[in-house]
Amino acid sequence: MASLGLRARLLSAFVLLCVVTAAAVAGVSYVKARNEILQRAQDAAVEAMRDRLAALYPLRTDAPDQDELERIAAGLTDTNSRAVAFFRGQRSPGRPADPPGRWRPGRPSPRPDLDKVDIPPKLRQTVAGGTMAWQRVTWQGLPVLVIGAPLVIAEPDGTTRNSGIEVYTVHSLQSEQRSVDELALWAWLYGGAALVFAVLLGLAATRGVLRPVRELGRAARLLGEGRLHTRIAVRGSDELADVARTFNDTAAELERHVAQLRAMEADARRFVADVSHELRTPLAALAAVADVLEEEAAGLPETAGRAARLVSQETLNLTQLVNDLIEISRFDSGVAALALNDVDVAELVRATLRTRGWSDAVRTELPAGVTARLDPRRVDIVLANLVGNALRHGEPPVSVRLTADPASVTLDVRDHGPGLDEEVLPHVFDRFYKASSARARSEGSGLGLAIARENARLHGGDLTAANAPGGGAVFTLRLPRTPDASPASRTPDESAEPRDGSPASRDPDGGRA
């Protein structure tokens, strides 16, 4: 039952209840009607027996011979019964009944041979004691009523004495049994009709109950898919209508809160983007001053030189953070675009390592002839971030391995350090995530890996992190050889190739431990 649907369970329960109720009512009615029919037939037969016994008096003799017993039996016999008389154990054979055609006018009938019915011993014992009695028995599969009575003789003084004569009539209840059988047949027919009616009524009832349930399920699925304007039509004032009203109120409140959160998120992103763009001009001036200070730091006193170098480094870090925030704001607003070109992937990797002076520090497995349609600037940013993190936070040797199939290219960047903690892996691409609280203030912005994954997904690929079986962390960049995104022109801010000090060439810390 638990594996059935709600409709099947409701229908089964409804039909079962109707069947049990109909069976109980029909059964009780059948038993009561049967007993009533048989009781009436029995009472009528006993009353007729008494009338016939009264017509026999006064008895001709108290020592009847065989002819007298036959006369007595004949006086008690009718078309639906046979009689027999005993005198101190001597039995009369009784006379033949009327022709079978009169058993039930117009219809043939298998009338039983009532002369052969055995009189129950208990009944004979009761009659022998001087009491009239009767008993229903089944003979040859048919019900019969056996009635016994003793005959008495009236004395001149008004008293009576037992004549020694016992009479028994066997009354057929076959017509009553037919009535009972017809009653049972009609009970079955009415029960079948009630079952059909119960099924139809159950289908109608379950449909009325399940319609709002289905609507609620459909609305819940639409709500889960983000269609927060979904509502349910409220019908009536029952419990299901209360559920529908509650759902609509909940959906409206959820829609309101989500709208507020989206507005707040949009405001926050707009604020970050606006602040980042406004900071670019003063930061450009600070960067120029920082370059001059760093060049002159060697000629300054020790304390002043240290301060000049610190100002220069922090200015570069602040510039990196602002550039990363601007890049993130482009992804969030959906304006980030690809500038696709047919690229030799192996040569792109070598150029990334060579530009940053990492060629000698990184082992490479770069098969020749692997080409793909990529945005080289964005792939350069991803590779620089991954290799820079491996060199800075892992242990040598650091390796880059290129593999390809007809649909995609894969770049694995691996180090041989301690790897990433299991609790860090699910959050390694989160924005501003730092694996250790001790690194809350570091040279990285905490956005490098987040930007790297966004660049991979912009191509229709992905970037994943795991721990290598032999130790160390491995970052896997998968990119389709032909992205679904159509080529788009670069925005003016993206037109220049990254130079040393840009997010691709500076510290690309993405929150890695």
C-alpha positions as CSV (number, residue, x, y, z in Angstrom):
1,M,0.0,0.0,0.0
2,A,2.9,2.4,0.8
3,S,4.2,2.0,-2.8
4,L,0.8,3.1,-4.3
5,G,0.1,6.6,-5.2
6,L,-2.2,8.8,-3.1
7,R,-5.0,8.4,-5.6
8,A,-4.8,4.6,-5.5
9,R,-4.7,4.6,-1.7
10,L,-7.7,6.9,-1.4
11,L,-9.7,5.0,-3.9
12,S,-8.8,1.6,-2.3
13,A,-9.8,2.9,1.1
14,F,-13.1,4.4,-0.2
15,V,-14.0,1.2,-2.1
16,L,-13.0,-1.0,0.8
17,L,-15.2,1.0,3.2
18,C,-18.2,0.9,0.8
19,V,-17.7,-2.9,0.2
20,V,-17.5,-3.7,3.9
21,T,-20.5,-1.5,4.6
22,A,-22.6,-3.0,1.8
23,A,-21.6,-6.6,2.7
24,A,-22.4,-6.0,6.3
25,V,-25.8,-4.4,5.5
26,A,-26.6,-7.1,2.9
27,G,-25.5,-9.9,5.2
28,V,-27.6,-8.7,8.1
29,S,-30.6,-8.1,5.9
30,Y,-30.2,-11.5,4.3
31,V,-30.0,-13.4,7.5
32,K,-32.9,-11.5,9.0
33,A,-35.1,-11.9,5.9
34,R,-34.2,-15.6,5.7
35,N,-35.1,-16.2,9.3
36,E,-38.3,-14.3,8.9
37,I,-39.4,-16.3,5.8
38,L,-38.6,-19.6,7.4
39,Q,-40.2,-18.6,10.7
40,R,-43.5,-17.6,8.9
41,A,-43.6,-20.8,6.9
42,Q,-42.9,-22.8,10.1
43,D,-45.7,-20.9,12.0
44,A,-48.1,-21.4,9.2
45,A,-47.4,-25.2,9.0
46,V,-47.7,-25.6,12.8
47,E,-51.0,-23.8,12.8
48,A,-52.3,-25.9,9.9
49,M,-51.2,-29.0,11.8
50,R,-53.2,-27.9,14.8
51,D,-56.3,-27.3,12.7
52,R,-56.0,-30.8,11.1
53,L,-55.5,-32.4,14.5
54,A,-58.6,-30.8,15.8
55,A,-60.6,-32.2,12.9
56,L,-59.6,-35.8,13.8
57,Y,-61.4,-35.7,17.1
58,P,-63.2,-37.6,18.5
59,L,-61.0,-40.6,17.7
60,R,-62.9,-43.7,16.6
61,T,-60.9,-46.1,18.8
62,D,-58.0,-46.1,21.1
63,A,-56.7,-49.2,19.5
64,P,-56.4,-48.3,15.8
65,D,-55.5,-50.9,13.2
66,Q,-53.5,-50.2,10.1
67,D,-56.5,-48.8,8.2
68,E,-57.3,-46.4,11.0
69,L,-53.6,-45.2,11.1
70,E,-53.7,-44.6,7.3
71,R,-57.0,-42.6,7.7
72,I,-55.4,-40.5,10.3
73,A,-52.3,-39.9,8.2
74,A,-54.4,-39.1,5.2
75,G,-56.3,-36.4,7.1
76,L,-53.0,-34.7,8.0
77,T,-51.5,-34.7,4.4
78,D,-51.8,-31.9,1.9
79,T,-50.1,-30.9,-1.4
80,N,-47.0,-29.7,0.3
81,S,-46.6,-32.2,3.1
82,R,-46.7,-35.9,4.0
83,A,-47.9,-37.4,7.2
84,V,-47.3,-40.7,9.1
85,A,-49.0,-42.1,12.2
86,F,-47.6,-44.5,14.8
87,F,-49.4,-46.6,17.4
88,R,-47.1,-48.0,19.9
89,G,-44.3,-48.3,17.3
90,Q,-46.6,-49.4,14.4
91,R,-46.2,-47.0,11.4
92,S,-48.7,-46.1,8.8
93,P,-47.3,-45.7,5.3
94,G,-49.3,-42.6,4.5
95,R,-51.0,-41.9,1.2
96,P,-49.5,-40.6,-2.0
97,A,-49.5,-36.9,-2.5
98,D,-51.1,-34.9,-5.2
99,P,-49.4,-34.9,-8.7
100,P,-46.1,-33.1,-9.0
101,G,-47.6,-30.6,-11.3
102,R,-49.4,-29.0,-8.4
103,W,-46.2,-28.5,-6.4
104,R,-45.8,-25.1,-8.1
105,P,-48.4,-24.3,-10.7
106,G,-47.0,-23.9,-14.2
107,R,-43.4,-25.0,-13.3
108,P,-41.9,-28.4,-13.0
109,S,-40.4,-29.2,-9.6
110,P,-38.0,-31.9,-8.3
111,R,-40.4,-32.7,-5.4
112,P,-38.6,-34.8,-2.7
113,D,-39.9,-38.1,-1.6
114,L,-41.1,-37.0,1.8
115,D,-42.1,-40.5,2.8
116,K,-38.4,-41.3,3.2
117,V,-37.5,-38.5,5.5
118,D,-36.0,-39.8,8.7
119,I,-37.7,-38.4,11.8
120,P,-35.0,-37.0,14.2
121,P,-34.7,-39.1,17.3
122,K,-34.8,-36.1,19.6
123,L,-38.1,-35.0,18.1
124,R,-39.6,-38.4,18.6
125,Q,-38.5,-38.4,22.2
126,T,-40.2,-35.1,22.8
127,V,-43.4,-36.2,21.2
128,A,-43.4,-39.5,23.0
129,G,-43.3,-37.4,26.2
130,G,-46.7,-35.9,25.3
131,T,-45.6,-32.6,23.8
132,M,-46.2,-31.2,20.3
133,A,-42.8,-30.3,18.7
134,W,-41.2,-29.4,15.4
135,Q,-37.8,-29.2,13.9
136,R,-36.2,-27.9,10.6
137,V,-33.9,-30.4,9.0
138,T,-32.0,-30.7,5.7
139,W,-32.8,-33.7,3.6
140,Q,-31.2,-34.4,0.2
141,G,-30.0,-30.8,0.2
142,L,-33.5,-29.4,0.7
143,P,-34.9,-27.8,3.8
144,V,-38.0,-29.6,5.4
145,L,-40.0,-29.0,8.5
146,V,-40.9,-32.1,10.6
147,I,-43.8,-31.6,13.0
148,G,-44.8,-34.2,15.6
149,A,-47.8,-34.4,18.0
150,P,-49.3,-37.0,20.3
151,L,-53.1,-37.8,20.0
152,V,-55.1,-37.8,23.3
153,I,-58.4,-39.4,24.2
154,A,-61.0,-37.4,26.3
155,E,-62.4,-39.3,29.3
156,P,-66.1,-38.9,30.4
157,D,-64.9,-37.1,33.5
158,G,-63.2,-34.4,31.4
159,T,-59.7,-35.6,31.7
160,T,-57.4,-36.7,28.8
161,R,-55.1,-39.6,28.4
162,N,-52.5,-40.5,25.8
163,S,-53.9,-42.7,23.1
164,G,-50.5,-44.1,22.2
165,I,-50.9,-42.6,18.7
166,E,-48.1,-40.2,17.4
167,V,-48.5,-38.3,14.1
168,Y,-45.7,-36.6,12.2
169,T,-46.0,-34.4,9.2
170,V,-43.0,-33.5,6.9
171,H,-43.5,-30.1,5.3
172,S,-41.4,-29.1,2.4
173,L,-39.7,-25.6,2.6
174,Q,-38.5,-25.7,-1.0
175,S,-40.6,-22.7,-2.1
176,E,-39.3,-20.7,0.9
177,Q,-35.8,-21.8,0.0
178,R,-36.3,-20.5,-3.5
179,S,-37.3,-17.1,-2.1
180,V,-34.3,-17.1,0.1
181,D,-32.0,-18.0,-2.9
182,E,-33.6,-15.2,-4.9
183,L,-33.0,-12.8,-2.0
184,A,-29.4,-13.8,-1.9
185,L,-29.0,-13.4,-5.7
186,W,-30.5,-9.9,-5.4
187,A,-28.2,-9.1,-2.5
188,W,-25.2,-10.1,-4.7
189,L,-26.5,-8.0,-7.6
190,Y,-27.1,-5.0,-5.4
191,G,-23.7,-5.5,-3.8
192,G,-22.0,-5.5,-7.3
193,A,-23.9,-2.4,-8.3
194,A,-22.9,-0.8,-5.0
195,L,-19.3,-1.7,-5.7
196,V,-19.4,-0.1,-9.2
197,F,-21.1,3.0,-7.7
198,A,-18.5,3.1,-5.0
199,V,-15.6,3.0,-7.6
200,L,-17.2,5.8,-9.6
201,L,-17.9,7.8,-6.5
202,G,-14.4,7.2,-5.2
203,L,-12.9,8.3,-8.5
204,A,-15.0,11.5,-8.4
205,A,-14.1,12.1,-4.7
206,T,-10.3,11.4,-5.2
207,R,-10.3,13.7,-8.3
208,G,-11.8,16.5,-6.2
209,V,-9.3,15.9,-3.4
210,L,-6.2,15.4,-5.6
211,R,-6.8,18.3,-8.0
212,P,-5.6,20.9,-5.5
213,V,-2.8,18.6,-4.3
214,R,-1.5,18.3,-7.9
215,E,-1.8,22.1,-8.3
216,L,0.1,22.5,-5.1
217,G,2.9,20.1,-6.3
218,R,3.1,21.9,-9.7
219,A,3.3,25.3,-8.0
220,A,5.9,24.1,-5.6
221,R,8.1,22.8,-8.5
222,L,7.7,26.1,-10.4
223,L,8.6,27.9,-7.2
224,G,11.7,25.8,-6.8
225,E,12.7,26.6,-10.4
226,G,12.7,30.3,-9.5
227,R,9.3,31.3,-10.8
228,L,8.4,33.2,-7.6
229,H,5.2,34.7,-9.1
230,T,3.5,31.3,-9.1
231,R,0.2,31.2,-7.2
232,I,-2.6,28.7,-6.7
233,A,-6.3,29.4,-7.3
234,V,-8.2,29.2,-4.0
235,R,-11.5,27.3,-4.2
236,G,-13.9,27.0,-1.3
237,S,-13.2,27.3,2.4
238,D,-12.1,23.8,3.4
239,E,-8.7,22.7,4.7
240,L,-7.3,22.4,1.1
241,A,-8.3,26.0,0.5
242,D,-6.5,27.0,3.7
243,V,-3.4,25.2,2.4
244,A,-3.6,27.0,-0.9
245,R,-4.0,30.4,0.9
246,T,-1.0,29.6,3.1
247,F,1.1,28.6,0.0
248,N,0.2,31.9,-1.8
249,D,1.0,33.9,1.3
250,T,4.4,32.1,1.7
251,A,5.2,32.5,-2.0
252,A,4.3,36.2,-1.9
253,E,6.5,36.7,1.2
254,L,9.3,34.7,-0.4
255,E,9.1,36.8,-3.6
256,R,9.2,40.0,-1.6
257,H,12.3,38.9,0.3
258,V,14.1,37.6,-2.8
259,A,13.4,40.8,-4.6
260,Q,14.9,42.7,-1.6
261,L,17.9,40.5,-1.6
262,R,18.4,40.8,-5.3
263,A,18.1,44.6,-5.1
264,M,20.6,44.7,-2.2
265,E,23.0,42.4,-4.1
266,A,22.7,44.5,-7.3
267,D,23.4,47.6,-5.2
268,A,26.4,46.0,-3.6
269,R,27.8,44.9,-6.9
270,R,27.2,48.3,-8.4
271,F,28.8,50.0,-5.4
272,V,31.9,47.7,-5.8
273,A,32.1,48.3,-9.5
274,D,31.7,52.1,-9.1
275,V,34.3,52.4,-6.3
276,S,36.7,50.2,-8.2
277,H,36.4,52.3,-11.4
278,E,36.7,55.5,-9.4
279,L,39.9,54.3,-7.7
280,R,41.7,53.4,-11.0
281,T,42.7,57.0,-11.7
282,P,44.2,57.9,-8.3
283,L,45.8,54.5,-8.2
284,A,47.5,55.1,-11.6
285,A,49.0,58.3,-10.1
286,L,50.0,56.4,-6.9
287,A,51.6,53.6,-9.0
288,A,53.7,56.2,-10.9
289,V,54.8,57.8,-7.6
290,A,55.5,54.3,-6.2
291,D,57.7,53.4,-9.2
292,V,59.8,56.6,-8.6
293,L,60.1,55.9,-4.9
294,E,61.2,52.3,-5.5
295,E,63.8,53.6,-8.0
296,E,65.1,56.1,-5.5
297,A,64.9,53.8,-2.5
298,A,68.5,52.7,-2.8
299,G,69.7,56.2,-2.4
300,L,67.5,57.0,0.7
301,P,68.4,56.4,4.3
302,E,67.6,52.8,5.4
303,T,64.3,53.6,7.2
304,A,63.1,55.9,4.4
305,G,64.1,53.3,1.8
306,R,62.2,50.6,3.6
307,A,59.1,52.8,3.8
308,A,59.4,53.7,0.1
309,R,59.6,50.0,-0.9
310,L,56.6,49.2,1.4
311,V,54.5,52.0,-0.2
312,S,55.4,50.7,-3.6
313,Q,54.4,47.1,-2.8
314,E,51.1,48.1,-1.1
315,T,50.3,50.3,-4.0
316,L,50.7,47.4,-6.4
317,N,48.6,45.1,-4.1
318,L,45.8,47.7,-4.0
319,T,46.0,48.1,-7.7
320,Q,45.7,44.3,-8.1
321,L,42.7,44.2,-5.7
322,V,40.9,47.0,-7.7
323,N,41.6,45.3,-11.0
324,D,40.3,42.0,-9.6
325,L,37.1,43.6,-8.3
326,I,36.5,45.2,-11.7
327,E,37.0,41.8,-13.3
328,I,34.5,40.1,-10.9
329,S,32.0,42.9,-11.5
330,R,32.1,42.2,-15.2
331,F,31.2,38.5,-14.6
332,D,28.5,39.4,-12.1
333,S,26.9,41.9,-14.5
334,G,27.1,39.5,-17.5
335,V,29.2,41.8,-19.7
336,A,32.3,39.7,-19.7
337,A,33.0,38.6,-23.3
338,L,35.4,36.3,-25.1
339,A,37.8,37.3,-27.8
340,L,38.3,33.9,-29.5
341,N,41.2,33.0,-31.7
342,D,42.6,29.7,-33.0
343,V,45.4,29.0,-30.5
344,D,48.3,26.5,-30.2
345,V,47.7,25.5,-26.6
346,A,51.2,24.3,-26.0
347,E,52.7,27.5,-27.3
348,L,50.3,29.5,-25.1
349,V,51.5,27.7,-22.0
350,R,55.1,28.3,-22.9
351,A,54.4,32.0,-23.5
352,T,52.7,32.2,-20.1
353,L,55.7,30.6,-18.3
354,R,58.3,32.5,-20.3
355,T,56.7,35.9,-19.7
356,R,56.8,35.4,-15.9
357,G,60.2,33.8,-15.8
358,W,58.9,30.4,-14.7
359,S,60.2,28.3,-17.5
360,D,63.0,26.8,-15.5
361,A,60.9,26.2,-12.4
362,V,58.1,24.3,-14.0
363,R,58.1,20.9,-15.7
364,T,55.9,20.6,-18.8
365,E,54.3,17.9,-20.9
366,L,53.1,19.7,-23.9
367,P,52.4,17.6,-27.0
368,A,52.6,19.5,-30.2
369,G,49.8,20.2,-32.6
370,V,47.0,20.7,-30.0
371,T,44.9,23.6,-31.1
372,A,41.7,25.1,-29.8
373,R,39.5,28.2,-30.2
374,L,40.1,30.1,-27.0
375,D,40.5,33.6,-25.6
376,P,44.3,33.6,-25.1
377,R,44.2,36.5,-22.6
378,R,41.8,34.8,-20.3
379,V,43.5,31.4,-20.5
380,D,46.8,33.2,-19.7
381,I,45.2,34.7,-16.6
382,V,44.0,31.2,-15.4
383,L,47.4,29.5,-16.0
384,A,49.3,32.3,-14.3
385,N,47.1,32.0,-11.3
386,L,47.4,28.3,-11.0
387,V,51.2,28.1,-11.6
388,G,51.8,31.1,-9.4
389,N,49.9,29.5,-6.5
390,A,51.7,26.1,-7.0
391,L,55.1,27.8,-6.9
392,R,54.2,30.0,-3.9
393,H,52.3,27.7,-1.7
394,G,53.3,24.2,-2.8
395,E,56.6,22.4,-3.1
396,P,58.6,21.6,-6.2
397,P,58.5,20.1,-8.7
398,V,55.6,21.9,-10.2
399,S,54.3,20.5,-13.5
400,V,51.9,21.4,-16.3
401,R,50.5,18.6,-18.4
402,L,48.4,19.0,-21.6
403,T,46.1,16.3,-22.9
404,A,43.4,16.5,-25.6
405,D,40.6,14.6,-27.2
406,P,38.4,15.6,-30.2
407,A,36.1,17.7,-28.0
408,S,38.2,19.3,-25.4
409,V,41.7,20.1,-24.0
410,T,42.8,19.6,-20.4
411,L,45.6,21.3,-18.5
412,D,46.7,19.8,-15.2
413,V,48.8,22.0,-12.9
414,R,50.3,20.0,-10.0
415,D,52.7,20.5,-7.1
416,H,54.2,18.1,-4.6
417,G,53.4,19.9,-1.4
418,P,51.1,18.9,1.4
419,G,48.0,19.3,-0.7
420,L,44.7,20.8,0.4
421,D,42.7,20.0,3.5
422,E,39.5,18.1,2.9
423,E,37.5,20.9,4.5
424,V,39.2,23.5,2.2
425,L,38.4,21.8,-1.1
426,P,34.7,22.7,-1.3
427,H,35.5,26.4,-0.7
428,V,38.8,26.9,-2.6
429,F,37.0,28.8,-5.4
430,D,35.0,31.0,-3.0
431,R,35.6,34.7,-3.2
432,F,37.9,36.1,-0.5
433,Y,38.3,32.6,1.0
434,K,41.5,32.0,3.0
435,A,42.4,28.5,4.0
436,S,44.1,29.7,7.2
437,S,43.1,32.5,9.5
438,A,46.8,33.3,9.9
439,R,46.8,34.5,6.3
440,A,43.9,36.9,6.7
441,R,46.3,39.6,5.6
442,S,48.5,38.4,2.7
443,E,49.8,39.6,-0.6
444,G,46.9,38.0,-2.5
445,S,43.4,39.5,-3.0
446,G,41.5,36.2,-2.4
447,L,39.9,36.5,-5.8
448,G,42.3,34.8,-8.1
449,L,40.8,31.3,-8.2
450,A,37.3,32.7,-8.3
451,I,38.3,34.7,-11.4
452,A,40.1,31.7,-12.9
453,R,36.9,29.5,-12.6
454,E,34.7,32.2,-14.1
455,N,37.1,32.5,-17.0
456,A,36.9,28.7,-17.5
457,R,33.1,28.7,-17.4
458,L,32.9,31.6,-19.8
459,H,34.6,29.3,-22.3
460,G,32.0,26.6,-21.5
461,G,34.5,24.6,-19.5
462,D,35.4,24.2,-15.8
463,L,38.2,24.4,-13.3
464,T,38.4,21.8,-10.5
465,A,40.7,21.1,-7.5
466,A,41.7,17.8,-5.9
467,N,44.6,16.1,-4.1
468,A,46.8,13.9,-6.2
469,P,47.2,10.3,-5.1
470,G,51.0,10.7,-4.7
471,G,50.7,13.9,-2.7
472,G,50.2,17.6,-3.6
473,A,47.4,19.5,-5.1
474,V,46.3,19.3,-8.7
475,F,44.1,21.8,-10.5
476,T,42.4,20.6,-13.7
477,L,41.3,23.1,-16.4
478,R,39.0,21.6,-19.0
479,L,38.1,23.8,-22.0
480,P,36.1,22.8,-25.1
481,R,38.0,23.1,-28.4
482,T,35.1,25.0,-29.9
483,P,33.2,27.0,-27.3
484,D,29.4,27.5,-27.8
485,A,29.8,31.2,-27.1
486,S,30.2,33.3,-30.2
487,P,33.2,35.5,-30.6
488,A,32.7,38.9,-29.0
489,S,34.8,42.1,-29.3
490,R,36.8,43.1,-26.3
491,T,35.7,46.1,-24.3
492,P,38.1,49.0,-24.2
493,D,39.3,48.0,-20.7
494,E,40.1,44.6,-22.1
495,S,41.9,45.6,-25.2
496,A,45.4,45.7,-23.9
497,E,47.4,42.6,-23.2
498,P,48.3,42.1,-19.5
499,R,51.6,43.7,-18.5
500,D,53.7,43.0,-15.5
501,G,51.7,44.2,-12.5
502,S,48.3,43.2,-13.9
503,P,46.2,40.5,-12.3
504,A,47.6,38.0,-14.7
505,S,51.2,38.7,-13.9
506,R,51.1,39.8,-10.3
507,D,50.4,37.7,-7.2
508,P,47.4,35.7,-8.3
509,D,46.5,34.4,-4.8
510,G,43.1,32.8,-4.9
511,G,42.7,31.8,-1.2
512,R,44.8,28.7,-1.4
513,A,46.4,27.4,1.7
